[in-house]
PDB file of C-alpha atoms and ligand atoms in Angstrom:
ATOM      1  CA  MET U   1      -7.729  -1.516  16.786  1.00  0.00           C
ATOM      2  CA  ASP U   2      -7.883  -3.506  13.538  1.00  0.00           C
ATOM      3  CA  LYS U   3      -4.630  -4.817  12.197  1.00  0.00           C
ATOM      4  CA  GLU U   4      -3.577  -2.570   9.316  1.00  0.00           C
ATOM      5  CA  ILE U   5      -3.214  -4.143   5.896  1.00  0.00           C
ATOM      6  CA  THR U   6       0.243  -3.617   4.461  1.00  0.00           C
ATOM      7  CA  GLN U   7       0.301  -6.311   1.784  1.00  0.00           C
ATOM      8  CA  ILE U   8      -2.110  -7.954  -0.642  1.00  0.00           C
ATOM      9  CA  GLN U   9      -1.733 -10.554  -3.336  1.00  0.00           C
ATOM     10  CA  ILE U  10      -3.218  -9.914  -6.805  1.00  0.00           C
ATOM     11  CA  GLY U  11      -2.788 -13.083  -8.870  1.00  0.00           C
ATOM     12  CA  THR U  12       0.944 -13.782  -8.779  1.00  0.00           C
ATOM     13  CA  ALA U  13       1.866 -10.215  -7.792  1.00  0.00           C
ATOM     14  CA  ARG U  14       2.258  -8.650  -4.358  1.00  0.00           C
ATOM     15  CA  VAL U  15       1.340  -5.071  -3.529  1.00  0.00           C
ATOM     16  CA  ILE U  16       3.290  -3.920  -0.463  1.00  0.00           C
ATOM     17  CA  LEU U  17       3.087  -0.703   1.558  1.00  0.00           C
ATOM     18  CA  VAL U  18       6.230   0.403   3.396  1.00  0.00           C
ATOM     19  CA  GLN U  19       7.440   3.541   5.085  1.00  0.00           C
ATOM     20  CA  GLY U  20      10.838   4.665   3.855  1.00  0.00           C
ATOM     21  CA  ASP U  21      13.022   6.377   1.298  1.00  0.00           C
ATOM     22  CA  ILE U  22      12.432   5.371  -2.310  1.00  0.00           C
ATOM     23  CA  THR U  23      16.067   6.027  -3.212  1.00  0.00           C
ATOM     24  CA  GLU U  24      17.096   3.116  -0.957  1.00  0.00           C
ATOM     25  CA  GLN U  25      14.878   0.514  -2.598  1.00  0.00           C
ATOM     26  CA  GLY U  26      16.402  -2.516  -4.293  1.00  0.00           C
ATOM     27  CA  THR U  27      13.499  -3.127  -6.660  1.00  0.00           C
ATOM     28  CA  HIS U  28      14.308  -3.540 -10.357  1.00  0.00           C
ATOM     29  CA  ALA U  29      13.016  -0.005 -10.991  1.00  0.00           C
ATOM     30  CA  ILE U  30      11.804   2.943  -8.943  1.00  0.00           C
ATOM     31  CA  VAL U  31       9.356   5.568 -10.155  1.00  0.00           C
ATOM     32  CA  ASN U  32      10.138   9.265  -9.969  1.00  0.00           C
ATOM     33  CA  ALA U  33       7.390  11.845  -9.433  1.00  0.00           C
ATOM     34  CA  ALA U  34       9.082  14.135 -11.953  1.00  0.00           C
ATOM     35  CA  ASN U  35       7.941  17.373 -13.560  1.00  0.00           C
ATOM     36  CA  SER U  36       7.517  17.734 -17.303  1.00  0.00           C
ATOM     37  CA  GLY U  37      10.899  19.459 -17.703  1.00  0.00           C
ATOM     38  CA  LEU U  38      12.703  16.268 -16.594  1.00  0.00           C
ATOM     39  CA  MET U  39      15.603  18.364 -15.313  1.00  0.00           C
ATOM     40  CA  GLY U  40      15.237  17.453 -11.649  1.00  0.00           C
ATOM     41  CA  GLY U  41      13.484  19.427  -8.928  1.00  0.00           C
ATOM     42  CA  GLY U  42      12.554  19.203  -5.275  1.00  0.00           C
ATOM     43  CA  GLY U  43      10.997  16.413  -3.235  1.00  0.00           C
ATOM     44  CA  VAL U  44      11.439  12.864  -4.407  1.00  0.00           C
ATOM     45  CA  ASP U  45      12.772  14.052  -7.789  1.00  0.00           C
ATOM     46  CA  GLY U  46      15.664  15.928  -6.166  1.00  0.00           C
ATOM     47  CA  ALA U  47      16.442  12.999  -3.852  1.00  0.00           C
ATOM     48  CA  ILE U  48      16.609  10.535  -6.788  1.00  0.00           C
ATOM     49  CA  HIS U  49      18.929  12.736  -8.862  1.00  0.00           C
ATOM     50  CA  ARG U  50      21.164  13.512  -5.878  1.00  0.00           C
ATOM     51  CA  LYS U  51      21.640   9.884  -4.953  1.00  0.00           C
ATOM     52  CA  GLY U  52      21.611   8.465  -8.495  1.00  0.00           C
ATOM     53  CA  GLY U  53      24.211  10.866  -9.871  1.00  0.00           C
ATOM     54  CA  PRO U  54      24.604  12.626 -13.231  1.00  0.00           C
ATOM     55  CA  ASP U  55      23.911   9.679 -15.553  1.00  0.00           C
ATOM     56  CA  ILE U  56      20.178   9.991 -14.856  1.00  0.00           C
ATOM     57  CA  LEU U  57      20.094  13.672 -15.820  1.00  0.00           C
ATOM     58  CA  ASN U  58      22.195  13.029 -18.917  1.00  0.00           C
ATOM     59  CA  GLU U  59      19.651  10.481 -20.155  1.00  0.00           C
ATOM     60  CA  CYS U  60      16.807  12.864 -19.301  1.00  0.00           C
ATOM     61  CA  LYS U  61      18.476  15.534 -21.467  1.00  0.00           C
ATOM     62  CA  ILE U  62      18.622  13.118 -24.406  1.00  0.00           C
ATOM     63  CA  ILE U  63      14.935  12.253 -23.924  1.00  0.00           C
ATOM     64  CA  ARG U  64      14.086  15.974 -23.876  1.00  0.00           C
ATOM     65  CA  GLU U  65      15.640  16.397 -27.341  1.00  0.00           C
ATOM     66  CA  SER U  66      12.694  14.455 -28.750  1.00  0.00           C
ATOM     67  CA  LEU U  67      10.213  16.110 -26.354  1.00  0.00           C
ATOM     68  CA  PRO U  68      10.856  19.850 -26.787  1.00  0.00           C
ATOM     69  CA  ASP U  69       7.690  20.764 -24.851  1.00  0.00           C
ATOM     70  CA  GLY U  70       8.513  18.352 -22.043  1.00  0.00           C
ATOM     71  CA  LEU U  71       6.930  15.097 -20.919  1.00  0.00           C
ATOM     72  CA  PRO U  72       3.118  15.436 -20.923  1.00  0.00           C
ATOM     73  CA  THR U  73       1.301  14.891 -17.627  1.00  0.00           C
ATOM     74  CA  GLY U  74       0.411  11.219 -17.225  1.00  0.00           C
ATOM     75  CA  ASP U  75       3.170   9.931 -19.538  1.00  0.00           C
ATOM     76  CA  ALA U  76       6.255   7.945 -18.491  1.00  0.00           C
ATOM     77  CA  VAL U  77       9.833   7.458 -19.726  1.00  0.00           C
ATOM     78  CA  VAL U  78      12.732   5.339 -18.476  1.00  0.00           C
ATOM     79  CA  THR U  79      16.405   6.015 -17.702  1.00  0.00           C
ATOM     80  CA  THR U  80      19.236   4.268 -15.945  1.00  0.00           C
ATOM     81  CA  GLY U  81      19.228   4.203 -12.163  1.00  0.00           C
ATOM     82  CA  GLY U  82      22.807   5.478 -12.154  1.00  0.00           C
ATOM     83  CA  ARG U  83      24.307   4.869  -8.723  1.00  0.00           C
ATOM     84  CA  LEU U  84      20.985   3.844  -7.152  1.00  0.00           C
ATOM     85  CA  ARG U  85      20.352   0.268  -6.045  1.00  0.00           C
ATOM     86  CA  ALA U  86      17.490   0.128  -8.561  1.00  0.00           C
ATOM     87  CA  GLU U  87      18.765  -0.447 -12.103  1.00  0.00           C
ATOM     88  CA  HIS U  88      16.256   1.906 -13.674  1.00  0.00           C
ATOM     89  CA  VAL U  89      14.176   4.979 -12.960  1.00  0.00           C
ATOM     90  CA  ILE U  90      10.771   5.450 -14.567  1.00  0.00           C
ATOM     91  CA  HIS U  91       9.972   9.166 -14.686  1.00  0.00           C
ATOM     92  CA  THR U  92       6.326  10.127 -14.751  1.00  0.00           C
ATOM     93  CA  VAL U  93       4.485  13.406 -14.285  1.00  0.00           C
ATOM     94  CA  GLY U  94       1.461  13.557 -12.011  1.00  0.00           C
ATOM     95  CA  PRO U  95      -1.151  16.304 -12.216  1.00  0.00           C
ATOM     96  CA  ILE U  96      -1.019  19.510 -10.205  1.00  0.00           C
ATOM     97  CA  TRP U  97      -4.095  19.602  -7.950  1.00  0.00           C
ATOM     98  CA  SER U  98      -6.354  22.506  -8.752  1.00  0.00           C
ATOM     99  CA  GLY U  99      -9.607  21.473  -7.104  1.00  0.00           C
ATOM    100  CA  GLY U 100     -10.229  18.167  -8.870  1.00  0.00           C
ATOM    101  CA  GLY U 101     -12.360  19.486 -11.714  1.00  0.00           C
ATOM    102  CA  THR U 102      -9.696  19.586 -14.401  1.00  0.00           C
ATOM    103  CA  GLY U 103      -9.151  15.880 -15.006  1.00  0.00           C
ATOM    104  CA  GLU U 104      -6.756  15.325 -12.102  1.00  0.00           C
ATOM    105  CA  PRO U 105      -8.069  11.846 -11.135  1.00  0.00           C
ATOM    106  CA  GLU U 106      -7.735  10.460 -14.671  1.00  0.00           C
ATOM    107  CA  LEU U 107      -4.315  12.071 -15.158  1.00  0.00           C
ATOM    108  CA  LEU U 108      -3.065  10.591 -11.889  1.00  0.00           C
ATOM    109  CA  ALA U 109      -4.396   7.147 -12.868  1.00  0.00           C
ATOM    110  CA  ARG U 110      -2.655   7.497 -16.250  1.00  0.00           C
ATOM    111  CA  ALA U 111       0.679   8.282 -14.549  1.00  0.00           C
ATOM    112  CA  TYR U 112       0.440   4.972 -12.652  1.00  0.00           C
ATOM    113  CA  ARG U 113      -0.863   2.962 -15.618  1.00  0.00           C
ATOM    114  CA  ASN U 114       1.741   4.298 -18.067  1.00  0.00           C
ATOM    115  CA  SER U 115       4.556   3.678 -15.574  1.00  0.00           C
ATOM    116  CA  LEU U 116       3.375   0.089 -15.169  1.00  0.00           C
ATOM    117  CA  ALA U 117       2.943  -0.463 -18.912  1.00  0.00           C
ATOM    118  CA  LEU U 118       6.486   0.788 -19.483  1.00  0.00           C
ATOM    119  CA  ALA U 119       7.818  -1.441 -16.690  1.00  0.00           C
ATOM    120  CA  LEU U 120       6.082  -4.451 -18.217  1.00  0.00           C
ATOM    121  CA  LYS U 121       7.442  -3.640 -21.686  1.00  0.00           C
ATOM    122  CA  MET U 122      10.956  -3.316 -20.246  1.00  0.00           C
ATOM    123  CA  GLY U 123      10.655  -6.584 -18.315  1.00  0.00           C
ATOM    124  CA  PHE U 124      10.972  -4.978 -14.858  1.00  0.00           C
ATOM    125  CA  ARG U 125       9.510  -7.427 -12.353  1.00  0.00           C
ATOM    126  CA  SER U 126       9.550  -5.276  -9.213  1.00  0.00           C
ATOM    127  CA  ILE U 127       8.773  -1.572  -9.025  1.00  0.00           C
ATOM    128  CA  SER U 128       8.674   0.983  -6.208  1.00  0.00           C
ATOM    129  CA  PHE U 129       6.303   3.957  -6.406  1.00  0.00           C
ATOM    130  CA  PRO U 130       6.262   7.136  -4.330  1.00  0.00           C
ATOM    131  CA  SER U 131       2.966   8.861  -3.609  1.00  0.00           C
ATOM    132  CA  ILE U 132       2.797  10.793  -6.891  1.00  0.00           C
ATOM    133  CA  SER U 133       1.430  14.372  -6.806  1.00  0.00           C
ATOM    134  CA  THR U 134       0.825  14.497  -3.042  1.00  0.00           C
ATOM    135  CA  GLY U 135       3.823  16.700  -2.217  1.00  0.00           C
ATOM    136  CA  ALA U 136       4.510  19.943  -4.069  1.00  0.00           C
ATOM    137  CA  TYR U 137       1.680  19.199  -6.525  1.00  0.00           C
ATOM    138  CA  GLY U 138      -0.841  19.351  -3.664  1.00  0.00           C
ATOM    139  CA  TYR U 139      -3.102  16.396  -4.498  1.00  0.00           C
ATOM    140  CA  PRO U 140      -4.987  15.438  -1.293  1.00  0.00           C
ATOM    141  CA  ILE U 141      -3.413  12.153  -0.223  1.00  0.00           C
ATOM    142  CA  GLU U 142      -6.693  10.523   0.883  1.00  0.00           C
ATOM    143  CA  LYS U 143      -8.000  10.874  -2.670  1.00  0.00           C
ATOM    144  CA  ALA U 144      -4.668  10.171  -4.387  1.00  0.00           C
ATOM    145  CA  SER U 145      -4.034   6.971  -2.398  1.00  0.00           C
ATOM    146  CA  ARG U 146      -7.290   5.393  -3.631  1.00  0.00           C
ATOM    147  CA  ILE U 147      -6.437   6.226  -7.228  1.00  0.00           C
ATOM    148  CA  ALA U 148      -2.855   5.003  -6.831  1.00  0.00           C
ATOM    149  CA  LEU U 149      -3.839   1.657  -5.319  1.00  0.00           C
ATOM    150  CA  GLY U 150      -6.916   1.239  -7.516  1.00  0.00           C
ATOM    151  CA  SER U 151      -4.917   1.813 -10.723  1.00  0.00           C
ATOM    152  CA  VAL U 152      -2.173  -0.584  -9.675  1.00  0.00           C
ATOM    153  CA  ILE U 153      -4.594  -3.324  -8.607  1.00  0.00           C
ATOM    154  CA  GLU U 154      -6.580  -2.996 -11.838  1.00  0.00           C
ATOM    155  CA  PHE U 155      -3.404  -3.176 -13.912  1.00  0.00           C
ATOM    156  CA  LEU U 156      -2.180  -6.293 -12.087  1.00  0.00           C
ATOM    157  CA  GLU U 157      -5.549  -7.969 -12.520  1.00  0.00           C
ATOM    158  CA  LYS U 158      -5.305  -7.444 -16.292  1.00  0.00           C
ATOM    159  CA  ASN U 159      -1.589  -8.035 -16.891  1.00  0.00           C
ATOM    160  CA  LYS U 160       0.868 -10.754 -15.900  1.00  0.00           C
ATOM    161  CA  GLY U 161       4.631 -10.349 -15.632  1.00  0.00           C
ATOM    162  CA  ILE U 162       5.149  -8.172 -12.547  1.00  0.00           C
ATOM    163  CA  ASP U 163       5.956  -9.812  -9.200  1.00  0.00           C
ATOM    164  CA  GLU U 164       5.988  -6.893  -6.784  1.00  0.00           C
ATOM    165  CA  ILE U 165       4.749  -3.330  -6.519  1.00  0.00           C
ATOM    166  CA  ARG U 166       6.037  -1.490  -3.493  1.00  0.00           C
ATOM    167  CA  PHE U 167       4.550   1.831  -2.369  1.00  0.00           C
ATOM    168  CA  VAL U 168       7.238   3.680  -0.441  1.00  0.00           C
ATOM    169  CA  LEU U 169       5.574   6.258   1.790  1.00  0.00           C
ATOM    170  CA  HIS U 170       7.788   8.914   3.266  1.00  0.00           C
ATOM    171  CA  SER U 171       5.971   9.441   6.574  1.00  0.00           C
ATOM    172  CA  THR U 172       4.005   7.373   9.090  1.00  0.00           C
ATOM    173  CA  HIS U 173       0.977   9.516   8.318  1.00  0.00           C
ATOM    174  CA  ASP U 174       1.192   8.796   4.593  1.00  0.00           C
ATOM    175  CA  LEU U 175       1.596   5.080   5.293  1.00  0.00           C
ATOM    176  CA  ARG U 176      -1.564   5.129   7.487  1.00  0.00           C
ATOM    177  CA  VAL U 177      -3.553   6.846   4.740  1.00  0.00           C
ATOM    178  CA  TYR U 178      -2.469   4.225   2.196  1.00  0.00           C
ATOM    179  CA  GLU U 179      -3.258   1.418   4.666  1.00  0.00           C
ATOM    180  CA  ASP U 180      -6.775   2.787   5.103  1.00  0.00           C
ATOM    181  CA  ALA U 181      -7.241   3.060   1.345  1.00  0.00           C
ATOM    182  CA  LEU U 182      -5.998  -0.497   0.815  1.00  0.00           C
ATOM    183  CA  LYS U 183      -8.406  -1.754   3.474  1.00  0.00           C
ATOM    184  CA  GLU U 184     -11.287  -0.164   1.549  1.00  0.00           C
ATOM    185  CA  LEU U 185     -10.158  -1.599  -1.793  1.00  0.00           C
ATOM    186  CA  ALA U 186      -9.012  -5.079  -0.778  1.00  0.00           C
TER     187      ALA U 186
HETATM  188  P1  ADP R 201       4.878  15.878  -6.520  1.00  0.00           P
HETATM  189  O1  ADP R 201       5.459  17.091  -7.194  1.00  0.00           O
HETATM  190  O2  ADP R 201       4.429  14.816  -7.538  1.00  0.00           O
HETATM  191  O3  ADP R 201       3.831  16.221  -5.519  1.00  0.00           O
HETATM  192  P2  ADP R 201       6.886  15.469  -4.422  1.00  0.00           P
HETATM  193  O4  ADP R 201       8.240  14.896  -4.576  1.00  0.00           O
HETATM  194  O5  ADP R 201       6.769  16.892  -4.007  1.00  0.00           O
HETATM  195  O6  ADP R 201       6.123  15.178  -5.817  1.00  0.00           O
HETATM  196  O7  ADP R 201       6.057  14.596  -3.396  1.00  0.00           O
HETATM  197  C1  ADP R 201       5.550  13.319  -3.665  1.00  0.00           C
HETATM  198  C2  ADP R 201       5.620  12.475  -2.406  1.00  0.00           C
HETATM  199  O8  ADP R 201       6.935  11.945  -2.286  1.00  0.00           O
HETATM  200  C3  ADP R 201       5.332  13.237  -1.122  1.00  0.00           C
HETATM  201  O9  ADP R 201       4.447  12.473  -0.345  1.00  0.00           O
HETATM  202  C4  ADP R 201       6.702  13.319  -0.460  1.00  0.00           C
HETATM  203  O10 ADP R 201       6.597  13.300   0.948  1.00  0.00           O
HETATM  204  C5  ADP R 201       7.328  12.042  -0.934  1.00  0.00           C
HETATM  205  N1  ADP R 201       8.800  11.950  -0.871  1.00  0.00           N
HETATM  206  C6  ADP R 201       9.719  12.933  -0.855  1.00  0.00           C
HETATM  207  N2  ADP R 201      10.968  12.414  -0.792  1.00  0.00           N
HETATM  208  C7  ADP R 201      10.811  11.048  -0.798  1.00  0.00           C
HETATM  209  C8  ADP R 201      11.696   9.939  -0.730  1.00  0.00           C
HETATM  210  N3  ADP R 201      13.018  10.108  -0.682  1.00  0.00           N
HETATM  211  N4  ADP R 201      11.164   8.677  -0.749  1.00  0.00           N
HETATM  212  C9  ADP R 201       9.826   8.484  -0.813  1.00  0.00           C
HETATM  213  N5  ADP R 201       8.948   9.492  -0.867  1.00  0.00           N
HETATM  214  C10 ADP R 201       9.424  10.752  -0.855  1.00  0.00           C
END
């Protein structure tokens, strides 16, 4: 069997695939696959709020005061990391999969791009991403992984200032899917 690709270099930045728990990562920031309410939820969102403590939710509440209708899909905002190892959490909202004909690919790409643009603006040099939208939001992971990696690679090719992007996949299966997608793109 071919050796799986788990790391590539794009200019001065590394893109790394790991299996694990995003709440344990010591990158400068981690990204939360939030929902537009920003009040926590299940999946990775629940895990981040549970481990990070109440300071994250308090900052989300303040952000919501200026976003009465919630955070639009594809946008990103930043809070403290509270008690997490990561100093900051970037909250973004991926699209809910409803067949692929309602702009889901572009919205998913925007969630990655806007998270990265915010990280760059904030001076975060290392960022961990979960597999946005592929849990409760039902986006097929084979499709989502190509968009996730493609958006990140394109951003790193165009922008300097980030040293490491880590994709933290929760299961061995998800890691394999991302490895296959990276092999196609690299
Ligand atoms: P969404 O609503 O965007 O689909 P979910 O949190 O339901 O978000 O799922 C997104 C992905 O995050 C799924 O692949 C899920 O397995 C994964 N996930 C859940 N908990 C964690 C965690 N602690 N660390 C990394 N990934 C996680």
